CSV table of C-alpha atoms in Angstrom, one decimal:
chain,number,residue,atom,x,y,z
A,1,MET,CA,47.6,99.4,117.9
A,2,SER,CA,49.7,96.2,116.2
A,3,ASP,CA,53.8,97.9,115.6
A,4,ASN,CA,52.7,97.0,111.9
A,5,LYS,CA,50.1,98.8,111.1
A,6,ARG,CA,50.1,102.4,109.7
A,7,LYS,CA,50.1,104.8,112.4
A,8,ARG,CA,47.3,107.8,111.0
A,9,THR,CA,48.6,111.5,110.5
A,10,VAL,CA,48.0,115.1,111.6
A,11,LYS,CA,46.7,115.4,107.7
A,12,ASP,CA,44.0,112.2,108.3
A,13,LEU,CA,42.8,114.3,111.7
A,14,THR,CA,42.1,117.2,110.1
A,15,VAL,CA,40.8,114.9,107.2
A,16,TYR,CA,38.1,113.3,109.7
A,17,LEU,CA,37.4,116.5,111.5
A,18,ASN,CA,36.9,118.3,108.5
A,19,VAL,CA,38.8,121.3,109.0
A,20,THR,CA,42.5,122.5,108.0
A,21,ARG,CA,45.0,122.4,110.2
A,22,PRO,CA,45.4,126.6,110.2
A,23,ASP,CA,41.7,125.9,112.1
A,24,LEU,CA,43.3,123.2,114.6
A,25,VAL,CA,45.9,125.0,115.2
A,26,ARG,CA,44.8,128.6,115.7
A,27,TYR,CA,41.9,127.0,118.7
A,28,ALA,CA,44.8,125.0,120.2
A,29,THR,CA,46.7,128.0,121.1
A,30,CYS,CA,43.5,129.7,122.3
A,31,TYR,CA,42.6,127.6,124.4
A,32,ASN,CA,46.1,126.3,125.7
A,33,ILE,CA,45.7,122.8,123.6
A,34,ASP,CA,48.9,121.0,124.0
A,35,LEU,CA,49.2,119.5,120.1
A,36,LYS,CA,52.7,117.5,121.1
A,37,SER,CA,51.1,115.6,123.2
A,38,PHE,CA,48.8,113.8,120.9
A,39,CYS,CA,51.9,113.1,118.4
A,40,TYR,CA,54.0,110.4,118.9
A,41,LYS,CA,57.5,112.4,117.6
A,42,PRO,CA,56.3,115.2,118.7
A,43,GLN,CA,58.3,118.3,116.9
A,44,ASP,CA,58.2,122.3,117.4
A,45,TYR,CA,56.1,122.2,113.8
A,46,PHE,CA,53.2,121.0,114.3
A,47,GLY,CA,53.0,119.5,110.9
A,48,GLU,CA,50.2,117.2,108.4
A,49,TYR,CA,53.4,114.4,107.8
A,50,LEU,CA,53.1,113.6,111.8
A,51,GLU,CA,51.8,110.4,113.1
A,52,VAL,CA,49.8,111.0,115.9
A,53,TYR,CA,47.7,108.8,118.9
A,54,GLU,CA,44.7,107.4,117.9
A,55,ASP,CA,42.5,107.9,120.7
A,56,SER,CA,43.1,111.7,119.4
A,57,PHE,CA,40.3,111.4,116.8
A,58,GLU,CA,37.8,110.6,119.7
A,59,PHE,CA,39.3,113.5,121.7
A,60,PHE,CA,38.9,116.6,118.8
A,61,ASN,CA,36.1,115.2,117.5
A,62,LYS,CA,34.4,116.2,120.8
A,63,ILE,CA,34.7,119.8,120.4
A,64,LYS,CA,34.4,118.9,116.3
A,65,ASN,CA,32.0,122.2,116.7
A,66,ASP,CA,33.1,124.7,119.0
A,67,ILE,CA,36.6,124.3,116.3
A,68,VAL,CA,34.7,125.0,112.9
A,69,ALA,CA,32.5,127.7,115.8
A,70,PHE,CA,36.2,129.3,116.2
A,71,ARG,CA,37.4,129.0,112.7
A,72,GLU,CA,33.8,131.2,111.7
A,73,GLU,CA,33.7,133.5,114.1
A,74,PHE,CA,38.1,134.4,113.5
A,75,PHE,CA,37.7,135.0,109.9
A,76,GLN,CA,34.4,137.8,110.4
A,77,VAL,CA,34.4,141.4,110.0
A,78,LYS,CA,34.3,142.7,113.6
A,79,THR,CA,34.9,146.6,114.7
A,80,LEU,CA,37.7,147.5,117.4
A,81,ASP,CA,33.8,148.7,119.3
A,82,GLN,CA,32.7,145.4,119.3
A,83,LEU,CA,36.4,144.3,120.6
A,84,CYS,CA,36.4,146.8,122.6
A,85,ASN,CA,33.3,145.7,124.3
A,86,SER,CA,34.0,142.4,124.5
A,87,LEU,CA,37.0,143.1,126.6
A,88,ARG,CA,35.5,145.7,128.7
A,89,ILE,CA,38.0,148.0,128.0
A,90,ASP,CA,37.6,151.8,125.6
A,91,LEU,CA,39.7,151.8,123.1
A,92,VAL,CA,42.6,153.3,124.8
A,93,GLU,CA,43.2,150.5,127.2
A,94,PHE,CA,42.9,148.3,123.3
A,95,LEU,CA,45.4,150.2,121.3
A,96,LYS,CA,48.2,150.0,123.7
A,97,PHE,CA,47.3,145.8,125.0
A,98,TYR,CA,47.1,146.0,120.8
A,99,LYS,CA,50.4,147.4,120.5
A,100,THR,CA,52.1,145.6,123.8
A,101,LYS,CA,50.9,142.3,122.8
A,102,SER,CA,51.2,142.6,118.9
A,103,MET,CA,53.5,140.3,118.5
A,104,ARG,CA,51.8,137.7,120.2
A,105,ILE,CA,48.6,138.6,118.4
A,106,ASN,CA,50.7,138.6,114.5
A,107,LEU,CA,52.6,135.4,115.8
A,108,PHE,CA,49.1,133.9,116.6
A,109,TYR,CA,49.0,132.7,112.9
A,110,PRO,CA,51.5,133.9,110.8
A,111,ASN,CA,49.6,133.3,107.4
A,112,THR,CA,46.6,135.5,108.5
A,113,GLN,CA,47.4,138.1,110.8
A,114,PRO,CA,45.3,140.3,111.4
A,115,VAL,CA,43.6,143.3,108.6
A,116,PHE,CA,42.2,146.1,109.9
A,117,ASN,CA,40.6,148.7,107.3
A,118,PRO,CA,41.4,152.0,107.0
A,119,PRO,CA,44.9,150.9,107.5
A,120,LYS,CA,46.2,152.8,110.1
A,121,GLU,CA,42.9,154.6,111.2
A,122,PHE,CA,42.1,153.0,114.7
A,123,ASN,CA,38.6,154.5,115.9
A,124,LEU,CA,35.7,152.5,117.1
A,125,SER,CA,34.2,152.0,113.5
A,126,THR,CA,37.8,150.7,112.2
A,127,LYS,CA,36.8,147.1,110.7
A,128,VAL,CA,39.4,144.0,111.6
A,129,LYS,CA,39.6,140.9,109.6
A,130,ASN,CA,41.7,137.7,110.8
A,131,ILE,CA,41.8,138.0,114.7
A,132,SER,CA,40.4,136.1,117.3
A,133,THR,CA,38.0,137.4,120.0
A,134,GLN,CA,38.6,135.0,122.1
A,135,TYR,CA,42.3,135.1,122.1
A,136,LEU,CA,41.9,138.4,122.8
A,137,ILE,CA,40.0,137.9,125.7
A,138,ASN,CA,42.5,134.8,127.3
A,139,LEU,CA,45.3,137.2,125.7
A,140,TYR,CA,43.9,139.7,128.3
A,141,TYR,CA,43.1,138.8,131.1
A,142,GLY,CA,44.7,134.9,131.2
A,143,PHE,CA,44.7,131.4,129.5
A,144,PRO,CA,43.2,128.6,130.7
A,145,LEU,CA,45.9,125.7,132.9
A,146,LYS,CA,47.3,123.9,130.2
A,147,ILE,CA,44.9,120.5,128.6
A,148,SER,CA,47.0,117.7,127.2
A,149,ARG,CA,46.6,113.9,126.2
A,150,GLN,CA,45.4,112.0,129.5
A,151,GLU,CA,47.2,109.0,129.4
A,152,ASP,CA,51.5,109.4,130.6
A,153,LEU,CA,53.6,107.5,128.0
A,154,PRO,CA,57.0,108.0,126.4
A,155,SER,CA,57.0,109.5,122.9
A,156,GLU,CA,58.1,106.8,120.9
A,157,GLY,CA,61.4,107.2,119.0
A,158,SER,CA,61.6,110.9,121.0
A,159,ASN,CA,64.9,112.0,118.6
A,160,PHE,CA,66.3,113.4,121.6
A,161,GLN,CA,63.5,116.6,121.4
A,162,ALA,CA,63.8,117.2,125.1
A,163,ILE,CA,67.8,118.6,124.7
A,164,ILE,CA,68.1,121.6,123.6
A,165,GLY,CA,70.7,122.0,120.8
A,166,TYR,CA,73.2,119.1,120.6
A,167,SER,CA,72.3,118.1,117.1
A,168,ASP,CA,75.7,116.5,116.2
A,169,VAL,CA,75.9,114.9,119.5
A,170,LYS,CA,71.9,113.6,119.2
A,171,GLN,CA,73.1,112.0,116.0
A,172,SER,CA,76.0,110.5,117.2
A,173,VAL,CA,74.1,108.5,120.2
A,174,ILE,CA,71.4,107.2,117.3
A,175,ASP,CA,73.5,105.5,115.3
A,176,LEU,CA,75.7,104.4,118.0
A,177,LEU,CA,72.0,103.4,119.8
A,178,ASN,CA,71.4,101.8,116.6
A,179,PRO,CA,72.1,98.0,116.9
A,180,ILE,CA,70.1,98.0,119.8
A,181,VAL,CA,67.5,99.2,118.7
A,182,ASP,CA,67.8,97.6,114.6
A,183,ILE,CA,67.4,94.3,115.9
A,184,LYS,CA,66.6,92.6,112.4
A,185,ALA,CA,69.7,94.0,111.4
A,186,LEU,CA,71.6,92.0,114.0
A,187,ASP,CA,69.8,89.0,113.4
A,188,LEU,CA,70.6,89.6,109.7
A,189,TRP,CA,73.7,90.4,109.3
A,190,GLY,CA,74.7,88.1,112.5
A,191,LEU,CA,76.0,91.6,114.4
A,192,ARG,CA,76.5,91.2,118.4
A,193,LYS,CA,74.9,94.1,120.2
A,194,PRO,CA,77.3,96.5,122.5
A,195,GLY,CA,77.6,96.2,125.9
A,196,GLY,CA,77.4,99.1,127.9
A,197,ILE,CA,77.4,103.1,127.9
A,198,ILE,CA,79.3,105.8,129.7
A,199,LEU,CA,78.7,109.3,129.4
A,200,PHE,CA,81.4,111.7,130.4
A,201,GLY,CA,82.0,115.1,130.6
A,202,PRO,CA,82.5,118.1,133.5
A,203,PRO,CA,79.9,118.4,136.3
A,204,GLY,CA,77.0,120.1,135.7
A,205,CYS,CA,76.3,119.4,132.2
A,206,GLY,CA,73.3,117.2,132.6
A,207,LYS,CA,75.0,113.2,131.9
A,208,THR,CA,72.1,112.2,134.6
A,209,PHE,CA,69.5,114.1,131.8
A,210,TRP,CA,70.8,113.2,129.0
A,211,ALA,CA,70.7,108.6,130.1
A,212,GLU,CA,66.9,109.2,131.3
A,213,GLN,CA,66.6,110.3,127.5
A,214,ILE,CA,68.8,107.6,126.2
A,215,ALA,CA,66.4,104.8,128.5
A,216,ASN,CA,63.2,107.1,126.6
A,217,TYR,CA,64.9,106.9,123.2
A,218,LEU,CA,65.6,103.0,124.3
A,219,HIS,CA,62.3,102.9,125.3
A,220,TYR,CA,63.9,101.0,128.7
A,221,GLU,CA,62.6,101.7,131.7
A,222,PHE,CA,65.4,103.7,134.0
A,223,LYS,CA,66.8,102.7,137.0
A,224,GLU,CA,69.5,105.0,138.9
A,225,ILE,CA,71.4,102.5,141.3
A,226,PRO,CA,72.1,104.6,144.6
A,227,ARG,CA,75.6,105.1,145.8
A,228,SER,CA,74.5,103.9,149.5
A,229,LEU,CA,74.3,100.3,147.1
A,230,PHE,CA,78.4,100.4,147.0
A,231,ALA,CA,79.3,101.7,151.2
A,232,SER,CA,79.0,98.3,152.5
A,233,SER,CA,80.7,98.0,155.6
A,234,TYR,CA,81.1,93.8,155.3
A,235,VAL,CA,83.6,92.1,153.5
A,236,ASP,CA,82.7,91.4,149.4
A,237,GLY,CA,79.1,93.3,150.8
A,238,ALA,CA,79.5,95.7,147.5
A,239,ALA,CA,79.7,92.9,145.1
A,240,LYS,CA,77.8,90.8,146.5
A,241,ASN,CA,74.6,94.1,146.5
A,242,LEU,CA,75.8,95.1,143.3
A,243,LYS,CA,75.6,91.3,141.6
A,244,GLU,CA,71.8,91.4,143.9
A,245,ILE,CA,70.7,94.1,142.2
A,246,LEU,CA,71.8,92.6,138.6
A,247,ASP,CA,69.9,88.9,139.4
A,248,ASN,CA,66.7,90.8,140.1
A,249,THR,CA,66.1,93.8,137.4
A,250,GLU,CA,63.9,93.1,134.4
A,251,SER,CA,64.4,92.7,130.8
A,252,ARG,CA,64.3,96.4,128.6
A,253,THR,CA,65.6,98.2,131.8
A,254,ALA,CA,68.7,100.8,131.7
A,255,LEU,CA,70.6,100.8,135.2
A,256,PHE,CA,71.9,103.9,135.4
A,257,PHE,CA,75.6,104.4,137.4
A,258,ASP,CA,76.4,108.3,138.6
A,259,GLU,CA,80.2,109.1,139.7
A,260,PHE,CA,81.0,105.8,138.2
A,261,ASP,CA,84.7,106.1,138.4
A,262,SER,CA,84.4,105.5,142.2
A,263,VAL,CA,82.7,102.1,141.7
A,264,ALA,CA,85.0,101.3,138.8
A,265,GLU,CA,87.9,102.9,139.4
A,266,SER,CA,91.5,101.7,137.3
A,267,ARG,CA,92.5,98.8,140.4
A,268,THR,CA,96.0,99.7,140.5
A,269,THR,CA,96.5,100.1,144.5
A,270,SER,CA,96.8,98.6,147.1
A,271,SER,CA,94.1,99.9,149.6
A,272,SER,CA,91.2,98.2,151.6
A,273,GLY,CA,88.8,100.0,149.6
A,274,SER,CA,90.5,99.3,146.3
A,275,ARG,CA,90.3,95.8,146.9
A,276,GLU,CA,86.8,96.1,147.5
A,277,SER,CA,86.4,98.1,144.4
A,278,ILE,CA,88.3,95.4,142.4
A,279,LYS,CA,85.7,92.9,143.5
A,280,VAL,CA,83.1,95.5,142.4
A,281,VAL,CA,84.5,95.5,138.8
A,282,ASN,CA,85.2,91.6,138.3
A,283,THR,CA,81.4,91.4,139.3
A,284,LEU,CA,80.3,93.8,136.7
A,285,LEU,CA,82.8,92.8,133.9
A,286,GLN,CA,81.2,88.8,135.0
A,287,GLU,CA,77.5,89.9,134.6
A,288,ILE,CA,77.9,92.4,131.5
A,289,PRO,CA,77.6,89.6,128.5
A,290,LYS,CA,74.5,88.2,130.7
A,291,LEU,CA,72.9,91.7,130.2
A,292,ILE,CA,73.5,91.7,127.1
A,293,ASN,CA,71.5,88.9,126.6
A,294,ARG,CA,69.2,89.6,128.8
A,295,ASP,CA,67.9,93.0,127.0
A,296,ILE,CA,69.5,95.0,130.2
A,297,VAL,CA,72.0,98.0,129.4
A,298,ILE,CA,73.7,99.4,132.3
A,299,ILE,CA,74.6,103.7,131.3
A,300,ALA,CA,77.4,105.3,133.4
A,301,ALA,CA,78.4,108.7,133.9
A,302,THR,CA,81.8,109.9,135.0
A,303,ASN,CA,83.4,113.5,135.3
A,304,TYR,CA,87.2,111.8,134.3
A,305,LEU,CA,87.0,108.6,131.9
A,306,SER,CA,90.4,108.1,132.1
A,307,ARG,CA,89.5,107.2,136.0
A,308,ILE,CA,87.9,103.6,134.6
A,309,ASP,CA,89.6,100.9,134.7
A,310,ALA,CA,90.9,100.2,131.3
A,311,ALA,CA,89.5,96.4,131.6
A,312,VAL,CA,85.6,97.9,131.7
A,313,ILE,CA,86.3,99.7,129.1
A,314,ARG,CA,87.3,96.5,126.4
A,315,PRO,CA,85.1,96.1,123.7
A,316,GLY,CA,82.2,94.2,124.7
A,317,ARG,CA,81.9,95.5,128.3
A,318,PHE,CA,81.3,99.5,128.0
A,319,ASP,CA,81.4,99.8,124.0
A,320,LEU,CA,79.3,103.3,123.8
A,321,LYS,CA,81.7,106.6,124.9
A,322,ILE,CA,79.7,109.6,124.6
A,323,PRO,CA,81.2,112.9,125.2
A,324,ILE,CA,78.3,115.3,127.0
A,325,PHE,CA,79.9,119.2,126.4
A,326,PRO,CA,78.6,122.2,128.1
A,327,PRO,CA,76.7,124.3,125.8
A,328,ASN,CA,78.2,126.2,122.8
A,329,GLN,CA,76.8,129.8,122.8
A,330,SER,CA,73.7,129.2,120.8
A,331,GLU,CA,72.9,126.4,123.0
A,332,ARG,CA,73.4,128.7,125.8
A,333,ALA,CA,70.9,131.1,124.6
A,334,GLN,CA,68.5,128.7,123.8
A,335,LEU,CA,68.8,127.3,127.8
A,336,ILE,CA,68.9,130.3,128.7
A,337,PHE,CA,65.4,131.5,127.7
A,338,GLN,CA,63.6,127.7,127.9
A,339,LYS,CA,64.1,127.5,131.6
A,340,LEU,CA,63.4,131.3,131.9
A,341,THR,CA,59.9,130.7,130.4
A,342,LYS,CA,59.1,126.8,130.8
A,343,ASP,CA,55.9,126.1,132.6
A,344,LEU,CA,55.3,129.7,132.7
A,345,PRO,CA,51.8,130.6,133.1
A,346,TYR,CA,50.2,133.3,131.0
A,347,GLN,CA,49.3,134.9,134.0
A,348,SER,CA,52.0,135.2,135.5
A,349,PRO,CA,53.3,138.7,135.7
A,350,LEU,CA,57.0,137.7,134.8
A,351,THR,CA,54.8,136.8,130.5
A,352,SER,CA,54.5,140.1,130.1
A,353,ILE,CA,57.7,141.6,131.5
A,354,LEU,CA,59.5,139.5,129.0
A,355,GLU,CA,57.4,140.4,126.1
A,356,ASN,CA,57.3,144.1,127.6
A,357,ASN,CA,61.1,143.6,126.7
A,358,ASN,CA,61.1,142.2,123.7
A,359,ILE,CA,62.3,138.9,125.4
A,360,ILE,CA,60.6,136.5,122.9
A,361,SER,CA,62.5,133.7,121.8
A,362,SER,CA,66.1,132.6,122.4
A,363,ASP,CA,68.0,135.3,120.2
A,364,TYR,CA,67.4,137.9,122.9
A,365,PHE,CA,70.2,136.1,124.7
A,366,ILE,CA,72.6,135.2,121.7
A,367,ASN,CA,75.0,138.0,122.9
A,368,TRP,CA,74.8,137.3,126.4
A,369,ALA,CA,76.2,134.0,126.2
A,370,ASN,CA,78.9,135.1,124.9
A,371,LYS,CA,80.1,136.4,127.7
A,372,MET,CA,79.1,133.5,129.3
A,373,THR,CA,82.1,131.4,128.1
A,374,LEU,CA,82.5,127.8,129.5
A,375,PHE,CA,78.7,128.3,132.2
A,376,SER,CA,77.4,124.8,132.0
A,377,THR,CA,73.5,123.8,132.4
A,378,SER,CA,73.5,124.0,136.4
A,379,LEU,CA,75.7,126.9,135.9
A,380,LEU,CA,72.9,128.6,133.5
A,381,GLU,CA,69.6,127.9,135.7
A,382,ASP,CA,72.2,129.2,138.2
A,383,PHE,CA,71.6,132.8,136.2
A,384,VAL,CA,68.0,132.5,134.9
A,385,ASP,CA,67.4,131.6,139.0
A,386,ILE,CA,68.8,135.3,139.9
A,387,LEU,CA,67.7,136.9,137.0
A,388,LYS,CA,63.9,136.3,138.2
A,389,ARG,CA,64.8,136.7,141.9
A,390,LYS,CA,66.2,140.3,140.9
A,391,ILE,CA,62.9,140.8,138.7
A,392,LYS,CA,60.8,139.7,141.5
A,393,TYR,CA,62.7,142.2,143.6
A,394,LEU,CA,61.1,145.2,141.2
A,395,TYR,CA,57.9,144.0,140.9
A,396,ASP,CA,57.7,143.0,144.7
A,397,SER,CA,58.7,146.9,145.5
A,398,GLY,CA,55.5,147.8,143.4
A,399,ILE,CA,57.7,148.6,139.9
A,400,HIS,CA,54.5,147.8,137.9
A,401,ASP,CA,55.3,145.5,134.8
A,402,ASN,CA,54.9,147.3,131.8
A,403,ASN,CA,58.0,150.0,134.2
A,404,ILE,CA,60.2,146.8,134.9
A,405,ILE,CA,63.6,147.0,132.2
A,406,ILE,CA,66.0,144.1,131.7
A,407,ASP,CA,68.6,146.2,130.5
A,408,GLU,CA,72.5,145.6,130.3
A,409,THR,CA,73.2,146.6,133.9
A,410,LEU,CA,70.6,143.9,135.1
A,411,LEU,CA,72.1,141.4,132.9
A,412,GLU,CA,75.4,142.5,133.4
A,413,ASP,CA,75.0,142.0,137.4
A,414,CYS,CA,74.0,138.3,136.8
A,415,ILE,CA,76.4,137.4,134.5
A,416,THR,CA,79.1,138.8,137.1
A,417,LYS,CA,76.9,136.4,139.8
A,418,SER,CA,76.8,133.4,138.2
A,419,SER,CA,80.3,133.4,136.5
A,420,ALA,CA,81.9,133.6,140.3
A,421,LYS,CA,81.2,130.5,140.9
A,422,LEU,CA,82.6,129.1,137.7
A,423,VAL,CA,85.9,128.5,140.2
A,424,SER,CA,89.4,126.9,139.3
A,425,GLN,CA,88.2,123.5,139.9
A,426,ASP,CA,85.9,123.4,136.9
A,427,LEU,CA,88.3,124.8,134.7
A,428,GLU,CA,90.5,121.8,135.6
A,429,PHE,CA,87.3,119.1,134.5
A,430,ILE,CA,86.6,121.2,131.2
A,431,ALA,CA,90.7,121.2,130.3
A,432,ASN,CA,91.0,117.3,131.3
A,433,PHE,CA,87.8,116.2,129.3
A,434,TYR,CA,88.8,118.2,125.9
A,435,LEU,CA,92.1,116.4,126.5
A,436,GLU,CA,90.0,113.2,126.8
A,437,VAL,CA,87.8,113.9,123.6
A,438,SER,CA,90.8,115.0,121.3
A,439,SER,CA,92.2,111.4,122.2
A,440,PHE,CA,90.2,109.0,121.6
A,441,VAL,CA,89.0,107.4,118.3
A,442,GLY,CA,85.9,108.9,116.5
A,443,SER,CA,86.8,112.4,118.1
A,444,GLY,CA,86.2,114.1,114.7
A,445,VAL,CA,82.2,114.1,115.0
A,446,TYR,CA,83.0,116.5,117.2
A,447,LYS,CA,85.5,118.8,115.6
A,448,ASN,CA,83.3,121.5,115.8
A,449,ARG,CA,82.4,120.9,118.7
A,450,LEU,CA,86.2,120.7,120.3
A,451,GLN,CA,87.4,123.8,118.3
A,452,ASP,CA,84.4,125.9,120.0
A,453,LEU,CA,86.0,124.6,123.5
A,454,LYS,CA,89.1,125.1,122.7
A,455,ASP,CA,88.4,128.9,121.4
A,456,GLU,CA,86.3,128.8,125.2
A,457,LEU,CA,89.6,127.3,126.9
A,458,GLY,CA,91.9,130.3,125.2
A,459,VAL,CA,89.9,132.7,126.7
A,460,LYS,CA,90.2,131.3,130.0
A,461,PHE,CA,93.7,129.9,130.1
A,462,ILE,CA,96.0,132.1,127.7
A,463,GLY,CA,96.7,135.6,129.8
A,464,SER,CA,95.8,134.0,133.3
A,465,LYS,CA,98.3,134.2,135.7
A,466,ASN,CA,96.8,131.8,137.8
A,467,ALA,CA,95.4,129.4,135.0
A,468,PRO,CA,93.9,126.1,136.6
A,469,GLN,CA,95.9,123.3,135.6
A,470,PRO,CA,94.1,120.1,135.5
A,471,ILE,CA,94.1,117.2,138.5
A,472,GLY,CA,97.0,115.1,137.5
A,473,PHE,CA,98.5,116.5,134.6
A,474,ARG,CA,100.5,119.5,133.4
A,475,MET,CA,99.1,122.5,131.8
A,476,PRO,CA,96.8,121.2,128.8
A,477,ASN,CA,98.3,122.1,125.6
A,478,ILE,CA,95.2,123.5,124.0
A,479,LYS,CA,96.7,125.2,121.2
A,480,LYS,CA,97.9,121.9,119.7
């Protein structure tokens, strides 16, 4: 389909199928169809305005009759006796099941929650409407495997949905990348494309993941340059290896350099390793203008922006400098919930255990996230792994999933074990990062995030007898 042709939307799809959007959402929820995968720019809310891939019409047309039949059954009045028979359970077991799963049943579609008649009087003759028998069966016995759009295409203009939170950083990145994306504006206004992109921040905060998402946003192929490339023992070997890679890279590619400070370190020492680095840096600086013309972008990641050679980050070279912050309190809560539940099959005991403990959203973890000051993304993953292992141990010991309690003692123990891995050097990295971001032009965009980071650093530094000192720096003046 040509780019200038209007893409059809969810509304167009429902009109074509002669069903409503709620009909489609309810059916997809019941049969575990990933509606997001059919959208060019997926969002959590499957709105009528979302543009869908053209092959979505063929896919859903094949099951149109099933969607209509599902809708009719959903609105039919049923008795609890009929539902019990369909699930092959008695009334006591049904009421226990319904109470346990009521949150998910009510959220099946918020505007059409089940209605009992007479209300609050539950016996076999009680009537109920706005409920799907098949959904209850799947909820009780297990859902089918997820069905997604078959073609594995990147989401056009993904706007970084895969990254949880960071709305301020995302918007800043989109603004910075606009000169690369908006080719017409470059021609119309005689603007030049920016050079490379540097992502800087403490270890474990997902710089590589951000690089992949930037490449996805640009619709560039992502290609990571291995560190072994620069380990040549031959004279000029590293520079020649780099030149060969750059010459053989195709257009619309994002080349990623991790630990970039070890490649483009400041050219101030006289060791043989540093002399080799000088040649690598010189090669890179010479090639960047050519790469820009070939629609190749270099994305580099470093823990220390200050260690990069000054010539590398001048205008026309690595123009775009993007700080990657540790997640704030809200993002920590969202990340914990996402990593705890993502890709979890419905038949997993953990799904039931979380529901029984009313862990149905990230809100559950918001107060606990406050106890995870300065946790990186990787440290949050460690916390979730510890929590899962502890829950699994309880389950394996013979405790029924309905009786497993995720209480304060359990969570405190997991936090303690993960907190022990936040060492002095990690705090040094974060303190230096705070100073680096605070000092460069454009830091006002991150004013609120910097204040949050300052406050959390204060918790760690102030009153500590063994407060870490940033490498090569005095104690950071976070009070300024």
